[in-house]
mmCIF file of C-alpha atoms in Angstrom:
data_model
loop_
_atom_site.group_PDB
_atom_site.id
_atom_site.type_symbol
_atom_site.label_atom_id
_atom_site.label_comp_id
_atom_site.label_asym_id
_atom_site.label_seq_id
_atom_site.Cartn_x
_atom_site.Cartn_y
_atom_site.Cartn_z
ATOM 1 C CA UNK A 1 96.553 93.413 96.706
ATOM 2 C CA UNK A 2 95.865 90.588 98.678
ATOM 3 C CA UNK A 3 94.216 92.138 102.084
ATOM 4 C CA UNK A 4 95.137 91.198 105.932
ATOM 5 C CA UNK A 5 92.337 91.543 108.308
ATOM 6 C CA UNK A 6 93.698 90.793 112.393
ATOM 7 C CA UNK A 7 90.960 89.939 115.060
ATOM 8 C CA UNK A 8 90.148 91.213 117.465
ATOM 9 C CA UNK A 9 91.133 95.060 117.377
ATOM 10 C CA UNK A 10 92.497 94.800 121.165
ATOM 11 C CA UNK A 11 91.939 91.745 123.469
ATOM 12 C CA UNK A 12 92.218 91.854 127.257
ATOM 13 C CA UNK A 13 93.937 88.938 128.995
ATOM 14 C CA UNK A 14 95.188 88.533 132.448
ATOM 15 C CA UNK A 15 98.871 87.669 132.863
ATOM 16 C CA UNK A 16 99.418 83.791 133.399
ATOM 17 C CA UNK A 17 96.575 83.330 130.631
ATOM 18 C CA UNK A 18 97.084 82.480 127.163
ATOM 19 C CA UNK A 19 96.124 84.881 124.423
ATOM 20 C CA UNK A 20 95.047 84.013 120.732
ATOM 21 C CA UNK A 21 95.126 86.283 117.942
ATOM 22 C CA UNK A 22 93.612 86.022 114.399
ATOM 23 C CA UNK A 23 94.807 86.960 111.175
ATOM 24 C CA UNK A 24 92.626 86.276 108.109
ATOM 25 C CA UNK A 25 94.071 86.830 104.157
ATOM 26 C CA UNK A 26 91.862 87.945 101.489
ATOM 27 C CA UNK A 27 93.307 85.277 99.742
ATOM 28 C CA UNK A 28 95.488 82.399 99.917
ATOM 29 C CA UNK A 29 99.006 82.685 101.317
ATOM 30 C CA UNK A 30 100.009 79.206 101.735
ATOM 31 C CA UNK A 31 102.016 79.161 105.124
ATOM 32 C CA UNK A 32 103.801 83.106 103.771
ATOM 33 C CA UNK A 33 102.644 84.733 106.593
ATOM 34 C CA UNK A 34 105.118 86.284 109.686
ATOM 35 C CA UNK A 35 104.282 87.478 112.941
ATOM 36 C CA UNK A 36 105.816 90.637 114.826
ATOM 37 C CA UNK A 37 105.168 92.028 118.671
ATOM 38 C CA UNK A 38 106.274 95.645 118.450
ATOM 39 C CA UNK A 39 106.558 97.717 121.876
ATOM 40 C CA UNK A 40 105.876 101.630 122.259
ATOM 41 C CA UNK A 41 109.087 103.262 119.942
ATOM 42 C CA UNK A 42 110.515 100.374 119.498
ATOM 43 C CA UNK A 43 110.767 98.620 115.483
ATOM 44 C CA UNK A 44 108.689 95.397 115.287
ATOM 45 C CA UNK A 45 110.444 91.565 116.231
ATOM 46 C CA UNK A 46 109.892 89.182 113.827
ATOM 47 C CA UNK A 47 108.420 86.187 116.305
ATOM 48 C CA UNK A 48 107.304 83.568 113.875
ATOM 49 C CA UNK A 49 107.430 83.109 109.767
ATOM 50 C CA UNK A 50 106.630 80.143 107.550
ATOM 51 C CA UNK A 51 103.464 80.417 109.730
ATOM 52 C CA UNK A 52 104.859 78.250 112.718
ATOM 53 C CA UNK A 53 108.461 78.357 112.579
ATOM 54 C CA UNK A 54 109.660 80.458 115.763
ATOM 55 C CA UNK A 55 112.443 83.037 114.877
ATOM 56 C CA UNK A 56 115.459 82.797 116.766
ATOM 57 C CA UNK A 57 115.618 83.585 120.228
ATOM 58 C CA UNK A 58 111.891 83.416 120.866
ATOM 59 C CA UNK A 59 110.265 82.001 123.339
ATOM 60 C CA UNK A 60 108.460 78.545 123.140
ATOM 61 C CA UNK A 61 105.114 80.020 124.473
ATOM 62 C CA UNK A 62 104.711 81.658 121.042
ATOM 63 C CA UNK A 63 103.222 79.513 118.385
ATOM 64 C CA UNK A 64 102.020 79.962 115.449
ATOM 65 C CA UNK A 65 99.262 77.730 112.847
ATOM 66 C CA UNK A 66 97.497 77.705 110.229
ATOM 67 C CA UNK A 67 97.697 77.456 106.298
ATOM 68 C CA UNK A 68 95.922 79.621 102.816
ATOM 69 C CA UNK A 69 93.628 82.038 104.730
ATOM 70 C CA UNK A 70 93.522 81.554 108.564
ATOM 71 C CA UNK A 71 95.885 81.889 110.702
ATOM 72 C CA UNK A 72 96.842 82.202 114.686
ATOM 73 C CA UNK A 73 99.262 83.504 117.250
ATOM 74 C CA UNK A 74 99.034 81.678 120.467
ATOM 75 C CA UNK A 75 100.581 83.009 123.661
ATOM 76 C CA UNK A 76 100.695 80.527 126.585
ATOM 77 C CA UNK A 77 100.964 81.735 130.471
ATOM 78 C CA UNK A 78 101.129 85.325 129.051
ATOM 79 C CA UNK A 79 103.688 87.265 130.792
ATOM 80 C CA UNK A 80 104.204 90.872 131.645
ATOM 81 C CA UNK A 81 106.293 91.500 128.749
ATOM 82 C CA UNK A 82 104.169 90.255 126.283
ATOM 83 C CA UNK A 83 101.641 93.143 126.835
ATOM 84 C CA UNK A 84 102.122 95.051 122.928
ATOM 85 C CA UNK A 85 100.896 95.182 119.474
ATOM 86 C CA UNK A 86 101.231 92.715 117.266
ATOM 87 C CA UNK A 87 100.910 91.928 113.014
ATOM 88 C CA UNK A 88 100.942 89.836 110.839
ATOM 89 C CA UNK A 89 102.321 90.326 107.492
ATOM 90 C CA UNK A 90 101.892 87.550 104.342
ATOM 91 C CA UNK A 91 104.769 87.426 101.830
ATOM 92 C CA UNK A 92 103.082 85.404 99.008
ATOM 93 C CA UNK A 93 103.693 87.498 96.294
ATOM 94 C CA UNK A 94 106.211 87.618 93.827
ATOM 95 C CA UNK A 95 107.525 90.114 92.569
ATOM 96 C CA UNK A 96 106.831 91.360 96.359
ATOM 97 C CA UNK A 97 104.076 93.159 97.273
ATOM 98 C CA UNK A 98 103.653 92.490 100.996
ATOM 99 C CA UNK A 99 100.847 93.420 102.878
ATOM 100 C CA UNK A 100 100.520 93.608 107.251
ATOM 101 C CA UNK A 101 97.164 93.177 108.803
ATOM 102 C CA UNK A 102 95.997 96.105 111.048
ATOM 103 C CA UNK A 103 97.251 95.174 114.000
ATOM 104 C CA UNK A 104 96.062 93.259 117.561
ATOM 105 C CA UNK A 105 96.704 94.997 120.450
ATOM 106 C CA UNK A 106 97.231 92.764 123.700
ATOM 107 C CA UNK A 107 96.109 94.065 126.818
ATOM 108 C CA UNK A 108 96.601 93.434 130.724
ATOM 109 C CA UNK A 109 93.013 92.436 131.604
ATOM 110 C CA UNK B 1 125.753 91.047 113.734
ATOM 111 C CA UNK B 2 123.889 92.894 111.544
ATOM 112 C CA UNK B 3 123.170 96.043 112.117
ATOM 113 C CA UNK B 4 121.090 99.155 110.029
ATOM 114 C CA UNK B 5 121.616 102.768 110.777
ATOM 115 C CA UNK B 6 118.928 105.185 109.611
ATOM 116 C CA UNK B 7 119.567 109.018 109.090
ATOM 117 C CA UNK B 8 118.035 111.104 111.232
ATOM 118 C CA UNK B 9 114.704 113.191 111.497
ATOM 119 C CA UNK B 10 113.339 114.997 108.788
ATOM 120 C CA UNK B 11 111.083 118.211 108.772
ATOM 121 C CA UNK B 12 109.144 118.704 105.301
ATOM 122 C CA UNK B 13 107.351 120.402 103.522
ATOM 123 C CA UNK B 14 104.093 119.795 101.501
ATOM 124 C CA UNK B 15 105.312 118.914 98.120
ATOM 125 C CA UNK B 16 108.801 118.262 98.736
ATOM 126 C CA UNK B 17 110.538 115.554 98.414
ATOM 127 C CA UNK B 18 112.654 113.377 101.386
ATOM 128 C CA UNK B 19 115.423 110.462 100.867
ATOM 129 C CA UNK B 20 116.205 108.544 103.688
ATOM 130 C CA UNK B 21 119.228 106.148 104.162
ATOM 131 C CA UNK B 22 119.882 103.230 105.485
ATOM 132 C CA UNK B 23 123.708 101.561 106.442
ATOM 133 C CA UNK B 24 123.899 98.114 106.822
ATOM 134 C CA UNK B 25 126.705 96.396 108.853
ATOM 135 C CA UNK B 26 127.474 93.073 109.979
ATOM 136 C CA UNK B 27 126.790 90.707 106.924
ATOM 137 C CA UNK B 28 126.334 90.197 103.074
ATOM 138 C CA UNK B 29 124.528 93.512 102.069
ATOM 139 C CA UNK B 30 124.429 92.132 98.670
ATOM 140 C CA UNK B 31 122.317 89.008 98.234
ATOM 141 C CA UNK B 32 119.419 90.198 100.301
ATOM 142 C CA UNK B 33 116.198 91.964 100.021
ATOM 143 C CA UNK B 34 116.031 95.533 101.712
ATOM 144 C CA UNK B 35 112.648 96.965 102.114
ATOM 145 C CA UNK B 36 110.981 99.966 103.194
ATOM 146 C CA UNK B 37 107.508 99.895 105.861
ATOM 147 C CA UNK B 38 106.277 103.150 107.575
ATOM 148 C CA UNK B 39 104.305 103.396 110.341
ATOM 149 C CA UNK B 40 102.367 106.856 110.923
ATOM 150 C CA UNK B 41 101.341 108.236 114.492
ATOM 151 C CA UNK B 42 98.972 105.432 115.754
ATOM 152 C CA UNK B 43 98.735 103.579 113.044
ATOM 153 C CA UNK B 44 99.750 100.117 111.670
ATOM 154 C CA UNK B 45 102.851 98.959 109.645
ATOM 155 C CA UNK B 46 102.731 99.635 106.026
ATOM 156 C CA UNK B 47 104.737 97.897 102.889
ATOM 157 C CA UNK B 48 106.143 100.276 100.819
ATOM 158 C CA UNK B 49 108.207 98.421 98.707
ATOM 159 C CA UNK B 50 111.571 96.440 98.379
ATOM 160 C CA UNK B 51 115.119 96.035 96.578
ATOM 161 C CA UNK B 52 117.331 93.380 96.232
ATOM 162 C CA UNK B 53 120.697 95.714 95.641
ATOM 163 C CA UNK B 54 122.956 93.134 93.714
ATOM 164 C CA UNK B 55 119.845 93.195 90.954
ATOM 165 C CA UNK B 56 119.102 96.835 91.706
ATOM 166 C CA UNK B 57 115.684 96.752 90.602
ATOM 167 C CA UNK B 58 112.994 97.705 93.138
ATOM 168 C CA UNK B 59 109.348 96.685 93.705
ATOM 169 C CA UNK B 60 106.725 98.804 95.018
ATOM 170 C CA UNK B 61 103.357 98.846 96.956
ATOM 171 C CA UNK B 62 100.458 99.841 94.605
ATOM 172 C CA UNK B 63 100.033 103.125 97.150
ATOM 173 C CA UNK B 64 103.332 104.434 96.380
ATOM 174 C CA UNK B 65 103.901 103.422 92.883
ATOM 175 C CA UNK B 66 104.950 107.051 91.086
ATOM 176 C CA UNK B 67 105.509 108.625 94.564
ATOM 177 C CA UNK B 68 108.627 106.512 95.929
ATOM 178 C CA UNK B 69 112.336 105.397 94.730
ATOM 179 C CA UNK B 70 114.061 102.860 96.332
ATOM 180 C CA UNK B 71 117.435 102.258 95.576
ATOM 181 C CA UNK B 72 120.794 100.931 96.892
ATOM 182 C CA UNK B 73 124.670 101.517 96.937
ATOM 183 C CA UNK B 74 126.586 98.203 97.427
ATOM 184 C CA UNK B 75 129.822 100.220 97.369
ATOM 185 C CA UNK B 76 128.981 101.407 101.034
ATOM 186 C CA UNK B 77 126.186 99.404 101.380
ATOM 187 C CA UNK B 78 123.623 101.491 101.670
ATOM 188 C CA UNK B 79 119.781 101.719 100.649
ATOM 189 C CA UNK B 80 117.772 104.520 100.187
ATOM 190 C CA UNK B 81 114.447 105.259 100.196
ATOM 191 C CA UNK B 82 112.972 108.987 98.642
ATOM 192 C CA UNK B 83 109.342 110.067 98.945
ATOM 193 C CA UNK B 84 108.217 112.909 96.618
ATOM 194 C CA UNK B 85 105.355 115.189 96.785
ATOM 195 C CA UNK B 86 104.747 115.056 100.459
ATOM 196 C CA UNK B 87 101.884 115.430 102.083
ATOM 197 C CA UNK B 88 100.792 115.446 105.485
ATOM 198 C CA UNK B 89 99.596 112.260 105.626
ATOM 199 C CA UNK B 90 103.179 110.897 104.773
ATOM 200 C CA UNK B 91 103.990 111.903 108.233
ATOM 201 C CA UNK B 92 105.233 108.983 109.873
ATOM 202 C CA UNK B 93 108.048 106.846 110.937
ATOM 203 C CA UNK B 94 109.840 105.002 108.078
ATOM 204 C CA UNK B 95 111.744 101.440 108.676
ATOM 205 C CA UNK B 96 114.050 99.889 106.742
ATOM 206 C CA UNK B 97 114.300 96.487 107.125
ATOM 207 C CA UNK B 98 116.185 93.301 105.594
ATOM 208 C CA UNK B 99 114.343 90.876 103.602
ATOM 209 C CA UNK B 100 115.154 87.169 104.400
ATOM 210 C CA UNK B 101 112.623 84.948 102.467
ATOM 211 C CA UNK B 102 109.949 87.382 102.676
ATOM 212 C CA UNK B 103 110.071 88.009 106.434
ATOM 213 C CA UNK B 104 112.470 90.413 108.047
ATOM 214 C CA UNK B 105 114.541 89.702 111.169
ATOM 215 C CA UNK B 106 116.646 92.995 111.524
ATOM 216 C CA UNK B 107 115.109 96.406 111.326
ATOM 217 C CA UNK B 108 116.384 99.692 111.283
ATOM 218 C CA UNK B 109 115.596 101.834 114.379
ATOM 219 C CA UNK B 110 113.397 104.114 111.947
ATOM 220 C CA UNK B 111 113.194 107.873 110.993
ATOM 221 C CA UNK B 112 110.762 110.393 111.675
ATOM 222 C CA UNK B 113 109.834 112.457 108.885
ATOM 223 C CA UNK B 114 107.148 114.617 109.968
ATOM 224 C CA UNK B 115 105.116 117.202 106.876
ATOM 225 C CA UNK B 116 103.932 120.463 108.103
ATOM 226 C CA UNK B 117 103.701 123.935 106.806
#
């Protein structure tokens, strides 16, 4: 089971900031990895898969990098609404056996 | 639009059993992947396991392999997912949500199933 580890646990960042959040794969996922902010009750949004491709109807100051292990969510001039958890989940395998990463939990600082 | 409707809360018992559905609207039920990802109290998402309904053969997370039956109904388009011998750690929220390339865009709006004496 290929492992998802997110960094850091919570991170604290003051609105107008930008925020960057880690995800790490025990092994490589090429660019199969998504990204989803998920508000209290709510289900998760998918914001970015293929690594960097935004989903539809998300906004420009989420972007996503990296490629095989490392990986990173970048949130420009954070807004108020951006304050949740988010995950990342890698869909490498096939047949499927997808894996999210613990979670990041963004903060007002 | 494409929409999933979940079936509502569910109050267990240890060592039962619980099927939740899932009704899909709005598209091609078909061709794509539904999956399954719970979420207990606190905690983080968790893969469970997947079908793609016009094969009908399902895939499942090494934690649930034995434990969990996913399965689907294209004649009302409908996927299920049923968890046997609960425990109280199974207490969580399940999602269903549909597959598109390995990511998933539309989510159900989950079900509680809570496991309590």
């Amino acid at each position: 089971e290929i492992v998802m580890t997110q960094s850091p646990a919570t991170l604290s960042v003051s609105p107008g900031k930008r925020a960057t959040l880690s995800c790490r794969a025990s092994q490589s996922v090429s660019t199969n990895l998504a990204w989803y902010q998920q508000k209290p009750g709510q289900a998760p949004r998918l914001l970015i898969y293929g690594a960097s491709t935004r989903a539809t109807g998300i906004s420009a100051r989420f972007s996503g990098s990296g490629s095989g292990t490392e990986f990173t969510l970048t949130i420009s001039s954070l807004q108020s609404e951006d304050f949740a958890l988010y995950y990342c989940q890698q869909y490498d395998n096939w047949p499927p056996m997808y894996t999210f990463g613990q979670g990041t939990k963004l903060e007002i600082k | 639009q494409v929409q999933l409707v979940q079936s509502g809360t569910e109050v267990k018992k240890p060592g039962s059993s619980v099927k939740v559905s899932c009704k899909a609207s709005g598209d091609t039920f078909s061709s794509y992947p539904m999956s399954w990802v719970r979420q207990a109290p606190g905690q983080g998402l968790e893969w469970m396991g997947g079908i793609i309904p016009i094969f009908g053969t399902a895939d499942y997370a090494q934690n649930f392999q034995g434990r969990v039956t996913i399965t689907a109904d294209e004649s009302t388009s409908t996927v299920y997912m049923e968890l046997s011998s609960l425990r109280s750690e199974d207490t969580a929220v399940y999602y269903c949500a549909r597959g598109s390339g390995g990511w998933y865009v539309y989510w159900g709006q989950g079900t509680l199933v809570t496991v309590s004496s």
